[in-house]
Amino acid sequence: MKTYIVGNWKMNFTVGESSIYLHKLLKRLTSARGLEIVVAPSSIALPTLALQTDRHKIRLSAQNFYHRDFGAFTGEVSIAQLKGTVDYAIIGHSERRYIFNESDKDIKLKVAAALRNGITPILCIGETDNEKTFGETADVIRDQLLGGLADVSKEDIKKVIIAYEPVWAISSVKGARLAPPDDIATSVDLIRQELKALYGKEAEDVPVLYGGSVNPSNAGAYLTIPGVNGLLIGGTSLIADQFLDIIEVAKRVRS
Ligand code: PEP
């Protein structure tokens, strides 16, 4: 299975800055066989970056979209409009869930829309600090998986990526702390058990990524957790040198 290194730029960089950054990555990225490098720029930069990128080296992801394909939805961008521009779409990120009040119903509609349009959904799930404190991690993981995948068939589950991101480990969250690899291993194991219960063998090859304060020093430890197939990186992905260093770590871990 491939190892995925995904950079989520969130609401950072102008179109020009995004283009300069991508140029730098493309120039400095050496062969990365077995790795899938993905960046998720702001929507406004996507068309420019799609013309600029070399898809053999770096693929693009949407950070968000509306679940309907076309119509009277002022201000929205659909995944149908992004077809041909992105290969992936981040869905259910905790910032969408908790700042923009996205529900599991919104999320399942987006997962279905991505699949309908041939785009790979990266479904983000993970518990908040409070939920962890109250021992609800397993329930949250189960609920968010069941909710987000509600309309995904056995044939389509192979086209989905899951990203486990405990909200309390995301660097921009107040009081964020590094997730111990053992905690992540427990959650990833639960995700895999749940996928198996829902889809059987069809789900064995579903990639599960980890995200939360990943940097070049801890990337190796996170990538070697059993069942983890890659990383979703926020803050650190904004610094080209560090993002490239994480890619180098991933190459070493794979070899
Ligand atoms: C994220 O927001 O998805 C994330 C993983 O952020 P960070 O790497 O900054 O913790």
mmCIF file of C-alpha atoms and ligand atoms in Angstrom:
data_model
loop_
_atom_site.group_PDB
_atom_site.id
_atom_site.type_symbol
_atom_site.label_atom_id
_atom_site.label_comp_id
_atom_site.label_asym_id
_atom_site.label_seq_id
_atom_site.Cartn_x
_atom_site.Cartn_y
_atom_site.Cartn_z
ATOM 1 C CA MET A 1 0.000 0.000 0.000
ATOM 2 C CA LYS A 2 1.123 3.569 -0.684
ATOM 3 C CA THR A 3 2.175 5.918 2.096
ATOM 4 C CA TYR A 4 0.271 9.197 1.983
ATOM 5 C CA ILE A 5 1.779 12.522 2.997
ATOM 6 C CA VAL A 6 -0.956 15.148 2.871
ATOM 7 C CA GLY A 7 -0.435 18.843 3.613
ATOM 8 C CA ASN A 8 -3.514 20.855 4.573
ATOM 9 C CA TRP A 9 -2.692 24.523 4.020
ATOM 10 C CA LYS A 10 -6.036 25.653 5.498
ATOM 11 C CA MET A 11 -6.834 29.368 4.904
ATOM 12 C CA ASN A 12 -3.220 30.382 4.285
ATOM 13 C CA PHE A 13 -1.274 31.793 1.310
ATOM 14 C CA THR A 14 -2.473 33.980 -1.557
ATOM 15 C CA VAL A 15 -2.712 32.420 -5.020
ATOM 16 C CA GLY A 16 0.748 33.809 -5.827
ATOM 17 C CA GLU A 17 2.268 32.483 -2.607
ATOM 18 C CA SER A 18 0.650 29.072 -3.156
ATOM 19 C CA SER A 19 2.109 28.934 -6.646
ATOM 20 C CA ILE A 20 5.603 29.886 -5.438
ATOM 21 C CA TYR A 21 5.397 27.273 -2.698
ATOM 22 C CA LEU A 22 4.291 24.534 -5.094
ATOM 23 C CA HIS A 23 7.103 25.504 -7.462
ATOM 24 C CA LYS A 24 9.588 25.084 -4.606
ATOM 25 C CA LEU A 25 8.174 21.672 -3.674
ATOM 26 C CA LEU A 26 8.196 20.428 -7.265
ATOM 27 C CA LYS A 27 11.771 21.588 -7.761
ATOM 28 C CA ARG A 28 13.132 20.026 -4.600
ATOM 29 C CA LEU A 29 11.092 16.834 -4.454
ATOM 30 C CA THR A 30 13.198 13.890 -5.524
ATOM 31 C CA SER A 31 11.695 10.585 -6.589
ATOM 32 C CA ALA A 32 9.253 9.362 -3.998
ATOM 33 C CA ARG A 33 8.271 5.898 -5.154
ATOM 34 C CA GLY A 34 5.512 4.376 -3.058
ATOM 35 C CA LEU A 35 4.645 7.761 -1.599
ATOM 36 C CA GLU A 36 1.598 9.794 -2.558
ATOM 37 C CA ILE A 37 2.272 13.461 -1.898
ATOM 38 C CA VAL A 38 -0.853 15.603 -1.708
ATOM 39 C CA VAL A 39 -1.385 19.263 -0.883
ATOM 40 C CA ALA A 40 -4.700 20.933 -0.089
ATOM 41 C CA PRO A 41 -4.485 24.639 -0.938
ATOM 42 C CA SER A 42 -7.262 27.163 -0.582
ATOM 43 C CA SER A 43 -10.000 26.707 -3.269
ATOM 44 C CA ILE A 44 -9.067 29.938 -5.041
ATOM 45 C CA ALA A 45 -5.555 28.615 -5.740
ATOM 46 C CA LEU A 46 -6.650 25.212 -7.043
ATOM 47 C CA PRO A 47 -7.110 26.032 -10.768
ATOM 48 C CA THR A 48 -3.704 27.739 -10.987
ATOM 49 C CA LEU A 49 -1.956 24.954 -9.094
ATOM 50 C CA ALA A 50 -3.676 22.273 -11.180
ATOM 51 C CA LEU A 51 -2.088 23.767 -14.311
ATOM 52 C CA GLN A 52 1.270 24.001 -12.590
ATOM 53 C CA THR A 53 1.609 20.696 -10.797
ATOM 54 C CA ASP A 54 3.156 17.490 -12.041
ATOM 55 C CA ARG A 55 0.602 14.900 -10.900
ATOM 56 C CA HIS A 56 3.289 12.200 -10.850
ATOM 57 C CA LYS A 57 4.924 14.169 -8.057
ATOM 58 C CA ILE A 58 2.216 16.103 -6.218
ATOM 59 C CA ARG A 59 -1.541 15.762 -6.332
ATOM 60 C CA LEU A 60 -4.109 18.276 -5.170
ATOM 61 C CA SER A 61 -6.900 18.003 -2.652
ATOM 62 C CA ALA A 62 -9.890 20.203 -1.896
ATOM 63 C CA GLN A 63 -10.248 21.318 1.720
ATOM 64 C CA ASN A 64 -14.018 21.613 1.468
ATOM 65 C CA PHE A 65 -16.938 21.766 -1.004
ATOM 66 C CA TYR A 66 -20.742 21.689 -1.110
ATOM 67 C CA HIS A 67 -22.375 18.285 -1.599
ATOM 68 C CA ARG A 68 -24.731 19.230 -4.482
ATOM 69 C CA ASP A 69 -23.143 19.216 -7.955
ATOM 70 C CA PHE A 70 -24.696 22.378 -9.486
ATOM 71 C CA GLY A 71 -27.509 24.813 -8.776
ATOM 72 C CA ALA A 72 -28.713 27.815 -6.830
ATOM 73 C CA PHE A 73 -26.295 27.650 -3.905
ATOM 74 C CA THR A 74 -24.780 31.125 -3.707
ATOM 75 C CA GLY A 75 -21.184 31.209 -2.616
ATOM 76 C CA GLU A 76 -20.601 27.479 -2.731
ATOM 77 C CA VAL A 77 -18.161 25.408 -4.803
ATOM 78 C CA SER A 78 -19.043 21.821 -5.665
ATOM 79 C CA ILE A 79 -16.802 18.837 -6.089
ATOM 80 C CA ALA A 80 -18.266 18.419 -9.598
ATOM 81 C CA GLN A 81 -16.772 21.843 -10.404
ATOM 82 C CA LEU A 82 -13.428 20.691 -9.009
ATOM 83 C CA LYS A 83 -13.349 17.506 -11.082
ATOM 84 C CA GLY A 84 -10.177 17.466 -13.155
ATOM 85 C CA THR A 85 -8.590 19.897 -10.706
ATOM 86 C CA VAL A 86 -8.290 17.747 -7.573
ATOM 87 C CA ASP A 87 -7.816 14.032 -6.955
ATOM 88 C CA TYR A 88 -8.689 14.152 -3.247
ATOM 89 C CA ALA A 89 -11.038 16.012 -0.913
ATOM 90 C CA ILE A 90 -10.662 16.454 2.839
ATOM 91 C CA ILE A 91 -14.065 15.919 4.455
ATOM 92 C CA GLY A 92 -15.171 16.232 8.078
ATOM 93 C CA HIS A 93 -12.095 18.068 9.326
ATOM 94 C CA SER A 94 -12.626 19.070 12.958
ATOM 95 C CA GLU A 95 -12.516 22.757 11.964
ATOM 96 C CA ARG A 96 -15.484 22.119 9.664
ATOM 97 C CA ARG A 97 -17.280 20.117 12.352
ATOM 98 C CA TYR A 98 -16.758 22.529 15.243
ATOM 99 C CA ILE A 99 -16.344 26.006 13.681
ATOM 100 C CA PHE A 100 -18.835 25.534 10.830
ATOM 101 C CA ASN A 101 -21.147 23.094 12.640
ATOM 102 C CA GLU A 102 -20.985 20.388 9.989
ATOM 103 C CA SER A 103 -22.964 17.346 11.029
ATOM 104 C CA ASP A 104 -22.396 13.686 10.215
ATOM 105 C CA LYS A 105 -25.272 14.086 7.740
ATOM 106 C CA ASP A 106 -23.441 16.906 5.889
ATOM 107 C CA ILE A 107 -20.308 14.800 5.964
ATOM 108 C CA LYS A 108 -21.923 11.659 4.578
ATOM 109 C CA LEU A 109 -23.418 13.716 1.719
ATOM 110 C CA LYS A 110 -19.973 15.105 0.925
ATOM 111 C CA VAL A 111 -18.367 11.648 1.008
ATOM 112 C CA ALA A 112 -21.046 10.422 -1.418
ATOM 113 C CA ALA A 113 -20.574 13.500 -3.660
ATOM 114 C CA ALA A 114 -16.816 12.967 -3.833
ATOM 115 C CA LEU A 115 -17.222 9.292 -4.756
ATOM 116 C CA ARG A 116 -19.917 10.119 -7.328
ATOM 117 C CA ASN A 117 -17.465 12.500 -8.984
ATOM 118 C CA GLY A 118 -14.468 10.157 -8.893
ATOM 119 C CA ILE A 119 -12.608 12.064 -6.170
ATOM 120 C CA THR A 120 -11.045 10.226 -3.211
ATOM 121 C CA PRO A 121 -12.551 11.383 0.082
ATOM 122 C CA ILE A 122 -10.186 11.779 3.039
ATOM 123 C CA LEU A 123 -12.686 11.385 5.874
ATOM 124 C CA CYS A 124 -11.395 12.957 9.096
ATOM 125 C CA ILE A 125 -12.558 11.632 12.436
ATOM 126 C CA GLY A 126 -11.376 12.112 16.011
ATOM 127 C CA GLU A 127 -12.442 12.913 19.521
ATOM 128 C CA THR A 128 -12.210 16.238 21.359
ATOM 129 C CA ASP A 129 -10.323 16.677 24.612
ATOM 130 C CA ASN A 130 -13.572 16.528 26.620
ATOM 131 C CA GLU A 131 -14.700 13.373 24.883
ATOM 132 C CA LYS A 132 -11.327 11.782 25.635
ATOM 133 C CA THR A 133 -11.531 12.850 29.288
ATOM 134 C CA PHE A 134 -14.971 11.264 29.616
ATOM 135 C CA GLY A 135 -13.775 7.998 28.065
ATOM 136 C CA GLU A 136 -15.843 8.485 24.909
ATOM 137 C CA THR A 137 -13.080 8.085 22.318
ATOM 138 C CA ALA A 138 -14.255 4.696 21.053
ATOM 139 C CA ASP A 139 -17.895 5.849 20.796
ATOM 140 C CA VAL A 140 -16.920 9.000 18.892
ATOM 141 C CA ILE A 141 -14.770 7.054 16.455
ATOM 142 C CA ARG A 142 -17.580 4.562 15.867
ATOM 143 C CA ASP A 143 -20.255 7.265 15.466
ATOM 144 C CA GLN A 144 -18.191 9.394 13.104
ATOM 145 C CA LEU A 145 -17.231 6.399 10.982
ATOM 146 C CA LEU A 146 -20.787 5.103 10.828
ATOM 147 C CA GLY A 147 -22.131 8.592 10.125
ATOM 148 C CA GLY A 148 -19.608 9.573 7.462
ATOM 149 C CA LEU A 149 -19.686 6.219 5.668
ATOM 150 C CA ALA A 150 -23.464 5.718 5.905
ATOM 151 C CA ASP A 151 -23.951 5.841 2.118
ATOM 152 C CA VAL A 152 -20.717 4.119 1.091
ATOM 153 C CA SER A 153 -21.107 0.693 -0.528
ATOM 154 C CA LYS A 154 -18.774 -2.308 -0.302
ATOM 155 C CA GLU A 155 -17.455 -1.478 -3.791
ATOM 156 C CA ASP A 156 -16.742 2.116 -2.880
ATOM 157 C CA ILE A 157 -15.095 1.657 0.524
ATOM 158 C CA LYS A 158 -11.830 0.844 -1.300
ATOM 159 C CA LYS A 159 -11.865 4.393 -2.694
ATOM 160 C CA VAL A 160 -11.990 6.053 0.749
ATOM 161 C CA ILE A 161 -9.163 7.222 3.015
ATOM 162 C CA ILE A 162 -9.699 7.694 6.756
ATOM 163 C CA ALA A 163 -7.678 10.246 8.717
ATOM 164 C CA TYR A 164 -7.621 9.856 12.491
ATOM 165 C CA GLU A 165 -7.072 13.284 14.024
ATOM 166 C CA PRO A 166 -7.650 13.616 17.760
ATOM 167 C CA VAL A 167 -8.798 17.234 18.072
ATOM 168 C CA TRP A 168 -6.722 17.758 21.234
ATOM 169 C CA ALA A 169 -3.544 17.042 19.255
ATOM 170 C CA ILE A 170 -4.147 19.559 16.440
ATOM 171 C CA SER A 171 -1.495 22.253 16.789
ATOM 172 C CA SER A 172 -3.835 25.230 16.344
ATOM 173 C CA VAL A 173 -6.159 24.057 19.156
ATOM 174 C CA LYS A 174 -5.601 25.778 22.512
ATOM 175 C CA GLY A 175 -3.642 23.522 24.868
ATOM 176 C CA ALA A 176 -2.799 21.047 22.094
ATOM 177 C CA ARG A 177 -0.502 18.203 23.115
ATOM 178 C CA LEU A 178 1.330 15.471 21.261
ATOM 179 C CA ALA A 179 -0.623 12.233 20.990
ATOM 180 C CA PRO A 180 1.279 9.254 22.435
ATOM 181 C CA PRO A 181 1.794 6.615 19.701
ATOM 182 C CA ASP A 182 0.113 3.985 21.942
ATOM 183 C CA ASP A 183 -3.112 6.024 22.060
ATOM 184 C CA ILE A 184 -3.043 6.385 18.296
ATOM 185 C CA ALA A 185 -2.392 2.654 17.866
ATOM 186 C CA THR A 186 -5.462 1.872 19.997
ATOM 187 C CA SER A 187 -7.683 4.218 17.982
ATOM 188 C CA VAL A 188 -6.365 3.030 14.624
ATOM 189 C CA ASP A 189 -6.961 -0.562 15.677
ATOM 190 C CA LEU A 190 -10.519 0.347 16.593
ATOM 191 C CA ILE A 191 -11.018 2.074 13.227
ATOM 192 C CA ARG A 192 -9.785 -1.046 11.439
ATOM 193 C CA GLN A 193 -12.039 -3.319 13.520
ATOM 194 C CA GLU A 194 -15.018 -1.075 12.826
ATOM 195 C CA LEU A 195 -14.287 -0.984 9.076
ATOM 196 C CA LYS A 196 -14.025 -4.766 9.098
ATOM 197 C CA ALA A 197 -17.335 -5.098 10.926
ATOM 198 C CA LEU A 198 -18.995 -2.791 8.389
ATOM 199 C CA TYR A 199 -17.375 -3.989 5.162
ATOM 200 C CA GLY A 200 -15.478 -7.212 5.865
ATOM 201 C CA LYS A 201 -12.394 -7.946 3.772
ATOM 202 C CA GLU A 202 -13.209 -5.146 1.316
ATOM 203 C CA ALA A 203 -12.004 -2.642 3.902
ATOM 204 C CA GLU A 204 -8.624 -4.240 4.596
ATOM 205 C CA ASP A 205 -6.835 -1.954 2.162
ATOM 206 C CA VAL A 206 -8.458 1.296 3.294
ATOM 207 C CA PRO A 207 -5.586 3.655 4.126
ATOM 208 C CA VAL A 208 -5.701 5.158 7.615
ATOM 209 C CA LEU A 209 -3.688 8.353 8.128
ATOM 210 C CA TYR A 210 -2.714 10.074 11.358
ATOM 211 C CA GLY A 211 -2.888 13.838 11.877
ATOM 212 C CA GLY A 212 -2.060 16.051 14.850
ATOM 213 C CA SER A 213 1.066 18.198 15.395
ATOM 214 C CA VAL A 214 3.199 16.094 13.062
ATOM 215 C CA ASN A 215 6.699 17.472 12.440
ATOM 216 C CA PRO A 216 9.969 16.053 11.064
ATOM 217 C CA SER A 217 11.054 14.840 14.531
ATOM 218 C CA ASN A 218 7.957 12.806 15.345
ATOM 219 C CA ALA A 219 6.896 11.752 11.813
ATOM 220 C CA GLY A 220 8.965 8.544 11.937
ATOM 221 C CA ALA A 221 7.363 7.406 15.195
ATOM 222 C CA TYR A 222 3.854 8.116 13.890
ATOM 223 C CA LEU A 223 4.488 6.433 10.542
ATOM 224 C CA THR A 224 5.643 3.216 12.216
ATOM 225 C CA ILE A 225 2.469 2.767 14.272
ATOM 226 C CA PRO A 226 0.872 -0.482 13.043
ATOM 227 C CA GLY A 227 -2.039 0.246 10.720
ATOM 228 C CA VAL A 228 -0.980 3.836 9.931
ATOM 229 C CA ASN A 229 -0.486 4.456 6.205
ATOM 230 C CA GLY A 230 0.405 8.117 6.166
ATOM 231 C CA LEU A 231 0.130 11.547 7.701
ATOM 232 C CA LEU A 232 -2.181 14.531 7.434
ATOM 233 C CA ILE A 233 -0.188 17.625 8.296
ATOM 234 C CA GLY A 234 -1.484 21.117 9.046
ATOM 235 C CA GLY A 235 0.850 23.750 10.523
ATOM 236 C CA THR A 236 4.132 22.097 9.558
ATOM 237 C CA SER A 237 3.027 21.720 5.942
ATOM 238 C CA LEU A 238 3.182 25.509 5.596
ATOM 239 C CA ILE A 239 6.978 25.412 5.834
ATOM 240 C CA ALA A 240 8.458 23.888 2.671
ATOM 241 C CA ASP A 241 11.698 22.682 4.324
ATOM 242 C CA GLN A 242 9.797 20.881 7.063
ATOM 243 C CA PHE A 243 7.249 19.351 4.712
ATOM 244 C CA LEU A 244 10.108 18.074 2.530
ATOM 245 C CA ASP A 245 11.885 16.745 5.641
ATOM 246 C CA ILE A 246 8.757 14.775 6.571
ATOM 247 C CA ILE A 247 8.712 13.320 3.054
ATOM 248 C CA GLU A 248 12.345 12.267 3.520
ATOM 249 C CA VAL A 249 11.415 10.580 6.824
ATOM 250 C CA ALA A 250 8.575 8.742 5.057
ATOM 251 C CA LYS A 251 10.987 7.510 2.375
ATOM 252 C CA ARG A 252 13.349 6.171 5.054
ATOM 253 C CA VAL A 253 10.537 4.470 6.971
ATOM 254 C CA ARG A 254 9.290 2.755 3.805
ATOM 255 C CA SER A 255 12.686 1.499 2.648
HETATM 256 C C1 PEP B 1 -4.974 19.382 10.949
HETATM 257 O O1 PEP B 1 -5.538 20.427 11.254
HETATM 258 O O2 PEP B 1 -5.498 18.554 10.190
HETATM 259 C C2 PEP B 1 -3.664 19.111 11.534
HETATM 260 C C3 PEP B 1 -3.240 17.878 11.557
HETATM 261 O O3 PEP B 1 -3.023 20.197 11.980
HETATM 262 P P1 PEP B 1 -1.594 20.222 12.692
HETATM 263 O O4 PEP B 1 -0.666 19.355 11.897
HETATM 264 O O5 PEP B 1 -1.195 21.669 12.647
HETATM 265 O O6 PEP B 1 -1.791 19.714 14.076
#
